[in-house]
């Protein structure tokens, strides 16, 4: 779906799932409750907007969302997915998600106005249990068969692109296209790589690089790690005509207790005539920039953490700061809106956890106590196993007042308790 900054997104969401599920949700039949989360949008966490706590539909019921996209919403790629606690993982794995484009990124990257635009939604295909069919699917995407990283498990999934296994993407030699990619997997990573080409990244997680720093229009990257729920928007250039090229995901090490994340081909790049593109009608007006003085950011970064998030797990569940999420629990912390805060996320486990918070973006400026060379503003960030990440949390937006959430975006971990409430007041 496409929306303009300053508009209202009205969604009628009807639960037509079967009343009795044959699927298993962590040891019991799924209850088939469902709702929507508008991931990354800077909108109210209160009903009828991005409320995933009290807005819930049983089979046969309908929810009515009226989401007020603020005028200053960074234009870019966002997405929606279900967020019913205890059932988010299975519903997302089943494909209950989709892309949201907030119009106007041409204000920050004018050159994309005349390029062919592609939206690529990456989802999971569970590998067949039949051995021969499983091998056929793995071979069809050239899946890495040797052990990937330190995770001992065998591969369980292949990626699809817009519902297709290893589709063909037309891209003429030297042609520039604008690709907008969302990793809609509940728990798999993609480390994107394009043969014989690089990505000129203009936005991550819906946030144009120039939004907080007008001097940065784009960054060239040979590969881009996109965690579950992450998005990347980049200009790509067609490789030479005499080369076989593909869009790939590289092996990613999720840790000894993590899941196998092998390399595979996502799509083949097929040489074709350059696209005949009619320039899109860009929203009028000048770009909006939200800049923070460098000395302000440095002051926050140098301060002691105002809050620490610690991810832990055992055989009984997954926890934040030793607590397993309960729907009737109060907030883990209360934040007064209007400030920047230093948060530290710690991961003493033996697998990577992607940290996500609803309603806001944050600046990931240090990993394992070492400064990041080119920090970026995102809404989901990997926390290495045995490591930490330091963040500048942007709590300055008055729109976000209400009860919200932060959690691990491996949705099976979130469903099993690795989530907590935060009250913005």
Tab-separated table of C-alpha atoms in Angstrom:
chain	number	residue	atom	x	y	z
A	1	UNK	CA	0.000	0.000	0.000
A	2	UNK	CA	1.088	3.580	-0.701
A	3	UNK	CA	0.458	6.531	1.613
A	4	UNK	CA	1.458	10.188	1.667
A	5	UNK	CA	2.933	11.928	4.722
A	6	UNK	CA	0.103	13.734	6.488
A	7	UNK	CA	-2.584	11.328	5.255
A	8	UNK	CA	-4.727	8.801	7.103
A	9	UNK	CA	-4.416	5.097	6.416
A	10	UNK	CA	-7.813	3.436	6.899
A	11	UNK	CA	-7.761	-0.361	7.038
A	12	UNK	CA	-10.630	-2.782	7.589
A	13	UNK	CA	-9.021	-5.973	8.838
A	14	UNK	CA	-11.292	-9.016	8.975
A	15	UNK	CA	-10.191	-12.243	10.617
A	16	UNK	CA	-11.316	-15.024	8.279
A	17	UNK	CA	-9.018	-17.656	9.777
A	18	UNK	CA	-10.620	-20.986	10.633
A	19	UNK	CA	-12.086	-21.070	14.112
A	20	UNK	CA	-10.085	-24.201	14.921
A	21	UNK	CA	-6.472	-24.330	13.801
A	22	UNK	CA	-4.485	-27.379	12.744
A	23	UNK	CA	-1.242	-25.476	13.301
A	24	UNK	CA	0.810	-25.680	16.464
A	25	UNK	CA	1.740	-22.534	18.386
A	26	UNK	CA	4.505	-23.637	20.761
A	27	UNK	CA	2.861	-26.705	22.227
A	28	UNK	CA	-0.830	-25.900	21.818
A	29	UNK	CA	-3.231	-25.327	18.918
A	30	UNK	CA	-3.118	-21.747	17.634
A	31	UNK	CA	-6.032	-19.643	18.882
A	32	UNK	CA	-6.292	-17.805	15.530
A	33	UNK	CA	-6.311	-14.358	17.133
A	34	UNK	CA	-4.842	-11.675	14.895
A	35	UNK	CA	-4.159	-7.945	14.462
A	36	UNK	CA	-1.765	-5.624	12.622
A	37	UNK	CA	1.460	-3.805	13.444
A	38	UNK	CA	2.502	-0.939	11.163
A	39	UNK	CA	6.209	-1.557	11.500
A	40	UNK	CA	8.411	1.530	11.601
A	41	UNK	CA	5.707	4.169	11.211
A	42	UNK	CA	5.970	7.040	13.697
A	43	UNK	CA	2.319	6.815	14.685
A	44	UNK	CA	0.357	6.563	17.905
A	45	UNK	CA	0.440	3.225	19.771
A	46	UNK	CA	-3.138	3.854	20.903
A	47	UNK	CA	-6.294	2.478	19.254
A	48	UNK	CA	-7.362	2.725	16.483
A	49	UNK	CA	-3.778	3.172	15.286
A	50	UNK	CA	-0.716	0.981	15.954
A	51	UNK	CA	-2.245	-0.762	18.969
A	52	UNK	CA	-1.142	-4.404	19.171
A	53	UNK	CA	-2.092	-4.858	22.830
A	54	UNK	CA	-5.847	-4.231	23.026
A	55	UNK	CA	-6.907	-4.413	19.369
A	56	UNK	CA	-7.348	-8.122	18.693
A	57	UNK	CA	-9.735	-10.005	16.404
A	58	UNK	CA	-10.990	-13.553	16.889
A	59	UNK	CA	-12.174	-15.509	13.828
A	60	UNK	CA	-15.146	-13.718	12.293
A	61	UNK	CA	-14.353	-10.362	13.919
A	62	UNK	CA	-13.205	-7.185	12.162
A	63	UNK	CA	-10.806	-4.455	13.277
A	64	UNK	CA	-10.974	-0.902	11.941
A	65	UNK	CA	-7.652	0.939	11.846
A	66	UNK	CA	-7.327	4.665	11.229
A	67	UNK	CA	-3.604	5.407	11.213
A	68	UNK	CA	-2.621	9.069	11.022
A	69	UNK	CA	0.699	9.242	9.171
A	70	UNK	CA	2.389	12.448	10.382
A	71	UNK	CA	3.503	15.136	7.886
A	72	UNK	CA	7.115	14.662	9.007
A	73	UNK	CA	7.071	10.869	8.528
A	74	UNK	CA	10.320	9.897	6.782
A	75	UNK	CA	9.363	8.713	3.284
A	76	UNK	CA	10.477	5.194	2.527
A	77	UNK	CA	9.680	1.492	2.753
A	78	UNK	CA	7.791	0.209	5.786
A	79	UNK	CA	5.663	-2.878	6.239
A	80	UNK	CA	2.770	-4.376	8.152
A	81	UNK	CA	2.552	-7.779	9.790
A	82	UNK	CA	0.462	-9.536	12.393
A	83	UNK	CA	1.420	-9.067	16.046
A	84	UNK	CA	-0.824	-11.345	18.085
A	85	UNK	CA	1.350	-12.409	21.010
A	86	UNK	CA	1.980	-16.153	20.930
A	87	UNK	CA	0.952	-16.433	17.264
A	88	UNK	CA	3.054	-13.773	15.508
A	89	UNK	CA	5.659	-16.278	14.344
A	90	UNK	CA	3.328	-18.763	12.661
A	91	UNK	CA	1.166	-16.059	11.058
A	92	UNK	CA	4.197	-14.217	9.674
A	93	UNK	CA	5.666	-17.493	8.425
A	94	UNK	CA	2.343	-18.127	6.661
A	95	UNK	CA	2.740	-14.807	4.816
A	96	UNK	CA	0.446	-12.451	6.741
A	97	UNK	CA	2.412	-9.315	5.910
A	98	UNK	CA	2.950	-6.743	3.187
A	99	UNK	CA	4.823	-3.616	2.136
A	100	UNK	CA	3.912	-0.006	2.915
A	101	UNK	CA	5.512	2.822	0.923
A	102	UNK	CA	5.417	6.331	2.356
A	103	UNK	CA	5.674	8.522	-0.744
A	104	UNK	CA	8.239	11.258	-1.240
A	105	UNK	CA	11.694	9.683	-1.151
A	106	UNK	CA	12.436	11.608	-4.369
A	107	UNK	CA	12.863	14.677	-2.169
A	108	UNK	CA	15.987	13.065	-0.692
A	109	UNK	CA	17.181	11.107	-3.747
A	110	UNK	CA	15.877	13.002	-6.828
A	111	UNK	CA	17.523	10.633	-9.314
A	112	UNK	CA	15.161	7.746	-8.452
A	113	UNK	CA	12.225	9.688	-9.919
A	114	UNK	CA	13.225	8.567	-13.420
A	115	UNK	CA	14.131	4.956	-12.559
A	116	UNK	CA	12.127	1.778	-12.666
A	117	UNK	CA	11.055	0.955	-9.129
A	118	UNK	CA	10.820	-2.582	-7.772
A	119	UNK	CA	9.403	-3.680	-4.428
A	120	UNK	CA	10.861	-7.033	-3.395
A	121	UNK	CA	9.240	-8.805	-0.428
A	122	UNK	CA	11.372	-11.675	0.888
A	123	UNK	CA	9.481	-14.472	2.633
A	124	UNK	CA	10.172	-18.061	3.694
A	125	UNK	CA	9.458	-21.307	1.924
A	126	UNK	CA	9.670	-24.189	4.404
A	127	UNK	CA	11.732	-26.950	2.814
A	128	UNK	CA	9.737	-30.119	2.015
A	129	UNK	CA	10.057	-33.080	4.357
A	130	UNK	CA	10.391	-35.466	1.414
A	131	UNK	CA	14.123	-35.938	0.874
A	132	UNK	CA	14.132	-35.871	-2.928
A	133	UNK	CA	11.861	-32.838	-3.121
A	134	UNK	CA	13.900	-31.088	-0.447
A	135	UNK	CA	17.098	-31.607	-2.463
A	136	UNK	CA	15.356	-30.354	-5.608
A	137	UNK	CA	14.318	-27.085	-3.924
A	138	UNK	CA	17.757	-26.574	-2.370
A	139	UNK	CA	19.429	-27.190	-5.718
A	140	UNK	CA	17.043	-24.827	-7.508
A	141	UNK	CA	18.293	-21.892	-5.399
A	142	UNK	CA	21.914	-23.133	-5.268
A	143	UNK	CA	21.657	-23.341	-1.489
A	144	UNK	CA	24.916	-23.772	0.406
A	145	UNK	CA	25.025	-27.352	1.677
A	146	UNK	CA	28.099	-27.131	3.910
A	147	UNK	CA	27.691	-25.867	7.469
A	148	UNK	CA	27.052	-22.137	7.548
A	149	UNK	CA	28.531	-20.419	10.586
A	150	UNK	CA	28.451	-22.087	13.992
A	151	UNK	CA	24.789	-23.168	14.070
A	152	UNK	CA	24.695	-26.991	13.932
A	153	UNK	CA	21.167	-27.339	12.512
A	154	UNK	CA	20.524	-28.045	8.856
A	155	UNK	CA	18.783	-25.483	6.665
A	156	UNK	CA	14.996	-25.410	7.055
A	157	UNK	CA	13.894	-22.667	4.659
A	158	UNK	CA	14.499	-21.088	1.282
A	159	UNK	CA	13.673	-17.494	0.456
A	160	UNK	CA	11.058	-16.463	-2.081
A	161	UNK	CA	10.861	-13.071	-3.802
A	162	UNK	CA	7.301	-11.746	-4.103
A	163	UNK	CA	6.084	-15.321	-3.670
A	164	UNK	CA	8.321	-16.873	-6.351
A	165	UNK	CA	11.293	-19.153	-5.923
A	166	UNK	CA	14.330	-17.746	-7.761
A	167	UNK	CA	12.469	-15.441	-10.167
A	168	UNK	CA	14.090	-13.551	-13.044
A	169	UNK	CA	14.582	-9.787	-12.755
A	170	UNK	CA	15.010	-7.763	-15.942
A	171	UNK	CA	17.925	-5.344	-15.674
A	172	UNK	CA	19.736	-4.044	-18.755
A	173	UNK	CA	23.539	-3.592	-18.701
A	174	UNK	CA	24.230	-0.180	-17.216
A	175	UNK	CA	20.560	0.470	-16.439
A	176	UNK	CA	19.866	1.966	-13.028
A	177	UNK	CA	16.827	0.762	-11.101
A	178	UNK	CA	15.487	1.626	-7.650
A	179	UNK	CA	14.980	-1.482	-5.513
A	180	UNK	CA	13.051	-1.451	-2.238
A	181	UNK	CA	13.564	-4.696	-0.310
A	182	UNK	CA	11.887	-5.879	2.901
A	183	UNK	CA	12.919	-8.983	4.837
A	184	UNK	CA	9.499	-10.279	5.893
A	185	UNK	CA	10.858	-13.506	7.379
A	186	UNK	CA	9.955	-14.161	11.023
A	187	UNK	CA	13.522	-15.188	11.887
A	188	UNK	CA	15.917	-15.456	8.915
A	189	UNK	CA	18.567	-12.971	7.847
A	190	UNK	CA	19.551	-11.884	4.358
A	191	UNK	CA	23.010	-10.566	3.589
A	192	UNK	CA	22.274	-9.152	0.152
A	193	UNK	CA	24.854	-9.202	-2.604
A	194	UNK	CA	24.504	-8.434	-6.323
A	195	UNK	CA	27.026	-10.045	-8.669
A	196	UNK	CA	29.382	-7.586	-10.381
A	197	UNK	CA	27.580	-4.613	-8.820
A	198	UNK	CA	27.092	-2.717	-5.587
A	199	UNK	CA	24.161	-1.115	-3.802
A	200	UNK	CA	23.910	2.676	-3.666
A	201	UNK	CA	21.852	2.733	-0.481
A	202	UNK	CA	19.590	5.756	-0.003
A	203	UNK	CA	17.473	4.521	2.943
A	204	UNK	CA	17.461	1.862	5.666
A	205	UNK	CA	14.357	0.818	7.592
A	206	UNK	CA	12.360	3.510	5.780
A	207	UNK	CA	14.705	6.275	6.943
A	208	UNK	CA	16.464	8.203	4.137
A	209	UNK	CA	20.144	8.601	5.019
A	210	UNK	CA	19.742	12.322	4.347
A	211	UNK	CA	16.818	12.746	6.766
A	212	UNK	CA	19.108	13.314	9.757
A	213	UNK	CA	22.151	14.451	7.757
A	214	UNK	CA	21.485	16.341	4.481
A	215	UNK	CA	25.130	15.883	3.445
A	216	UNK	CA	24.631	12.118	3.041
A	217	UNK	CA	22.516	11.242	-0.006
A	218	UNK	CA	23.632	7.643	-0.438
A	219	UNK	CA	26.324	5.133	0.492
A	220	UNK	CA	27.836	2.503	-1.766
A	221	UNK	CA	27.833	-0.958	-0.169
A	222	UNK	CA	29.094	-4.231	-1.648
A	223	UNK	CA	26.621	-6.174	0.480
A	224	UNK	CA	23.859	-5.240	2.921
A	225	UNK	CA	22.885	-7.282	5.973
A	226	UNK	CA	19.123	-7.024	6.454
A	227	UNK	CA	17.802	-8.585	9.685
A	228	UNK	CA	14.278	-9.954	10.005
A	229	UNK	CA	11.938	-6.918	9.630
A	230	UNK	CA	14.712	-4.762	8.116
A	231	UNK	CA	14.423	-2.854	4.859
A	232	UNK	CA	16.913	-1.455	2.375
A	233	UNK	CA	16.256	0.961	-0.495
A	234	UNK	CA	19.034	1.211	-3.032
A	235	UNK	CA	19.928	2.119	-6.587
A	236	UNK	CA	21.377	-0.826	-8.511
A	237	UNK	CA	23.157	-0.779	-11.867
A	238	UNK	CA	22.858	-3.557	-14.420
A	239	UNK	CA	25.969	-5.754	-14.721
A	240	UNK	CA	27.795	-6.309	-18.046
A	241	UNK	CA	25.868	-8.169	-20.731
A	242	UNK	CA	28.359	-11.039	-20.916
A	243	UNK	CA	28.124	-11.930	-17.221
A	244	UNK	CA	25.742	-14.239	-15.387
A	245	UNK	CA	24.479	-12.206	-12.486
A	246	UNK	CA	22.256	-12.964	-9.530
A	247	UNK	CA	20.856	-11.361	-6.402
A	248	UNK	CA	22.135	-13.503	-3.545
A	249	UNK	CA	22.091	-13.803	0.200
A	250	UNK	CA	25.397	-14.736	1.800
A	251	UNK	CA	25.941	-17.111	4.706
A	252	UNK	CA	25.222	-15.393	8.019
A	253	UNK	CA	26.438	-16.810	11.332
A	254	UNK	CA	23.575	-16.625	13.847
A	255	UNK	CA	25.610	-18.284	16.625
A	256	UNK	CA	25.989	-21.776	18.125
A	257	UNK	CA	22.387	-21.739	19.407
A	258	UNK	CA	21.017	-20.000	16.309
A	259	UNK	CA	19.428	-21.233	13.104
A	260	UNK	CA	21.146	-22.146	9.870
A	261	UNK	CA	21.272	-19.161	7.519
A	262	UNK	CA	22.980	-20.505	4.388
A	263	UNK	CA	23.919	-18.704	1.202
A	264	UNK	CA	21.530	-19.049	-1.737
A	265	UNK	CA	20.400	-17.297	-4.911
A	266	UNK	CA	17.312	-15.130	-4.476
A	267	UNK	CA	16.815	-14.112	-8.114
A	268	UNK	CA	18.575	-14.234	-11.468
A	269	UNK	CA	19.376	-10.986	-13.230
A	270	UNK	CA	18.336	-11.180	-16.878
A	271	UNK	CA	19.745	-8.756	-19.442
A	272	UNK	CA	16.967	-6.899	-21.240
A	273	UNK	CA	16.220	-3.645	-22.971
A	274	UNK	CA	16.343	-0.651	-20.595
A	275	UNK	CA	13.022	0.052	-18.932
A	276	UNK	CA	10.888	2.774	-20.468
A	277	UNK	CA	10.023	4.740	-17.357
A	278	UNK	CA	7.588	7.576	-17.087
A	279	UNK	CA	8.599	9.925	-14.278
A	280	UNK	CA	6.353	9.519	-11.257
A	281	UNK	CA	4.423	12.398	-9.781
A	282	UNK	CA	6.484	13.276	-6.745
A	283	UNK	CA	4.771	14.926	-3.772
A	284	UNK	CA	5.339	18.662	-3.773
A	285	UNK	CA	7.294	20.608	-1.211
A	286	UNK	CA	10.836	20.681	0.067
A	287	UNK	CA	12.400	17.766	1.981
A	288	UNK	CA	12.037	17.779	5.744
A	289	UNK	CA	15.277	17.387	7.670
A	290	UNK	CA	15.461	16.571	11.372
A	291	UNK	CA	18.991	17.220	12.508
A	292	UNK	CA	20.498	17.023	15.963
A	293	UNK	CA	23.564	19.142	16.819
A	294	UNK	CA	26.683	16.930	16.817
A	295	UNK	CA	27.536	18.067	20.345
A	296	UNK	CA	24.083	16.933	21.526
A	297	UNK	CA	24.554	13.469	20.062
A	298	UNK	CA	28.090	13.217	21.466
A	299	UNK	CA	26.815	14.207	24.915
A	300	UNK	CA	24.174	11.445	24.847
A	301	UNK	CA	26.641	8.880	23.502
A	302	UNK	CA	29.207	9.682	26.196
A	303	UNK	CA	26.678	9.484	29.024
A	304	UNK	CA	25.973	6.407	31.098
A	305	UNK	CA	23.121	4.280	29.687
A	306	UNK	CA	19.751	5.432	30.988
A	307	UNK	CA	18.344	1.978	30.348
A	308	UNK	CA	19.837	-1.440	29.597
A	309	UNK	CA	18.054	-4.237	27.735
A	310	UNK	CA	19.453	-7.711	28.393
A	311	UNK	CA	18.299	-10.640	26.265
A	312	UNK	CA	18.496	-14.056	27.968
A	313	UNK	CA	17.016	-17.476	27.307
A	314	UNK	CA	16.734	-20.934	28.839
A	315	UNK	CA	14.696	-24.072	28.290
A	316	UNK	CA	11.639	-22.440	29.878
A	317	UNK	CA	11.540	-19.355	27.698
A	318	UNK	CA	13.037	-16.080	26.524
A	319	UNK	CA	13.437	-12.979	28.668
A	320	UNK	CA	14.224	-9.273	28.783
A	321	UNK	CA	15.944	-8.253	32.005
A	322	UNK	CA	14.956	-11.577	33.549
A	323	UNK	CA	11.248	-11.094	32.859
A	324	UNK	CA	9.059	-13.072	30.494
A	325	UNK	CA	6.382	-10.963	28.763
A	326	UNK	CA	2.847	-11.141	30.120
A	327	UNK	CA	-0.081	-9.376	28.432
A	328	UNK	CA	-1.452	-8.103	31.757
A	329	UNK	CA	1.924	-6.855	33.043
A	330	UNK	CA	2.651	-3.175	33.534
A	331	UNK	CA	5.352	-1.281	31.631
A	332	UNK	CA	8.966	-2.246	32.258
A	333	UNK	CA	9.799	1.443	32.133
A	334	UNK	CA	8.193	4.845	31.601
A	335	UNK	CA	9.754	7.488	29.361
A	336	UNK	CA	8.872	11.163	29.273
A	337	UNK	CA	8.550	12.199	25.646
A	338	UNK	CA	10.844	14.997	24.504
A	339	UNK	CA	14.362	13.678	24.939
A	340	UNK	CA	17.152	11.608	23.458
A	341	UNK	CA	18.316	8.695	25.585
A	342	UNK	CA	21.297	6.375	25.639
A	343	UNK	CA	20.241	2.725	25.700
A	344	UNK	CA	22.501	-0.305	25.749
A	345	UNK	CA	21.298	-3.707	24.511
A	346	UNK	CA	23.233	-6.693	25.854
A	347	UNK	CA	23.181	-10.219	24.482
A	348	UNK	CA	24.961	-12.797	26.680
A	349	UNK	CA	23.281	-15.678	24.802
A	350	UNK	CA	24.837	-17.839	22.115
A	351	UNK	CA	22.727	-16.540	19.234
A	352	UNK	CA	22.130	-13.231	17.510
A	353	UNK	CA	19.018	-11.275	18.525
A	354	UNK	CA	17.607	-8.372	16.452
A	355	UNK	CA	16.344	-5.575	18.736
A	356	UNK	CA	13.238	-3.632	17.630
A	357	UNK	CA	11.149	-0.937	19.270
A	358	UNK	CA	7.779	0.250	18.029
A	359	UNK	CA	7.111	3.865	17.000
A	360	UNK	CA	10.695	5.217	16.841
A	361	UNK	CA	14.029	4.991	15.049
A	362	UNK	CA	17.368	5.020	16.836
A	363	UNK	CA	21.022	5.666	16.038
A	364	UNK	CA	23.175	2.545	16.428
A	365	UNK	CA	26.539	4.164	17.146
A	366	UNK	CA	28.617	1.504	18.948
A	367	UNK	CA	28.929	-2.295	18.713
A	368	UNK	CA	30.720	-4.262	21.427
A	369	UNK	CA	31.840	-0.935	22.977
A	370	UNK	CA	33.554	0.135	19.732
A	371	UNK	CA	32.350	3.183	17.744
A	372	UNK	CA	30.625	2.430	14.442
A	373	UNK	CA	32.341	4.154	11.516
A	374	UNK	CA	29.185	5.279	9.702
A	375	UNK	CA	26.282	4.960	12.159
A	376	UNK	CA	22.755	4.943	10.747
A	377	UNK	CA	19.240	5.478	12.062
A	378	UNK	CA	17.193	2.253	11.956
A	379	UNK	CA	14.290	0.595	13.779
A	380	UNK	CA	15.787	-2.910	13.979
A	381	UNK	CA	19.410	-3.763	14.806
A	382	UNK	CA	21.370	-6.982	15.261
A	383	UNK	CA	22.962	-7.643	18.632
A	384	UNK	CA	25.831	-10.098	18.183
A	385	UNK	CA	25.940	-13.155	20.416
A	386	UNK	CA	28.015	-12.374	23.482
A	387	UNK	CA	28.013	-8.716	22.448
A	388	UNK	CA	26.266	-5.383	22.867
A	389	UNK	CA	25.035	-2.397	20.901
A	390	UNK	CA	24.680	1.222	22.090
A	391	UNK	CA	21.825	3.336	20.790
A	392	UNK	CA	20.657	6.938	20.804
A	393	UNK	CA	16.901	6.569	21.216
A	394	UNK	CA	14.843	9.357	19.659
A	395	UNK	CA	11.966	9.955	22.067
A	396	UNK	CA	11.341	13.542	20.910
A	397	UNK	CA	8.159	12.947	18.902
A	398	UNK	CA	5.007	13.937	20.870
A	399	UNK	CA	2.868	11.649	18.701
A	400	UNK	CA	4.126	8.480	20.373
A	401	UNK	CA	2.416	8.912	23.749
A	402	UNK	CA	0.886	5.689	25.054
A	403	UNK	CA	1.776	2.064	25.794
A	404	UNK	CA	4.187	0.546	23.309
A	405	UNK	CA	6.598	-2.400	23.000
A	406	UNK	CA	10.196	-3.386	22.397
A	407	UNK	CA	11.303	-6.940	21.667
A	408	UNK	CA	13.517	-9.375	19.831
A	409	UNK	CA	12.360	-9.566	16.202
A	410	UNK	CA	12.959	-13.277	15.957
A	411	UNK	CA	9.216	-13.699	16.289
A	412	UNK	CA	9.383	-17.136	17.923
A	413	UNK	CA	11.476	-15.505	20.679
A	414	UNK	CA	8.988	-12.648	21.020
A	415	UNK	CA	6.115	-15.149	21.222
A	416	UNK	CA	7.971	-17.045	23.952
A	417	UNK	CA	8.483	-13.973	26.135
A	418	UNK	CA	11.339	-11.808	24.805
A	419	UNK	CA	9.251	-8.619	24.773
A	420	UNK	CA	8.422	-5.798	27.206
A	421	UNK	CA	6.117	-2.804	27.486
A	422	UNK	CA	7.240	0.815	27.499
A	423	UNK	CA	4.950	3.701	28.437
A	424	UNK	CA	5.534	6.980	26.610
A	425	UNK	CA	4.036	9.908	28.504
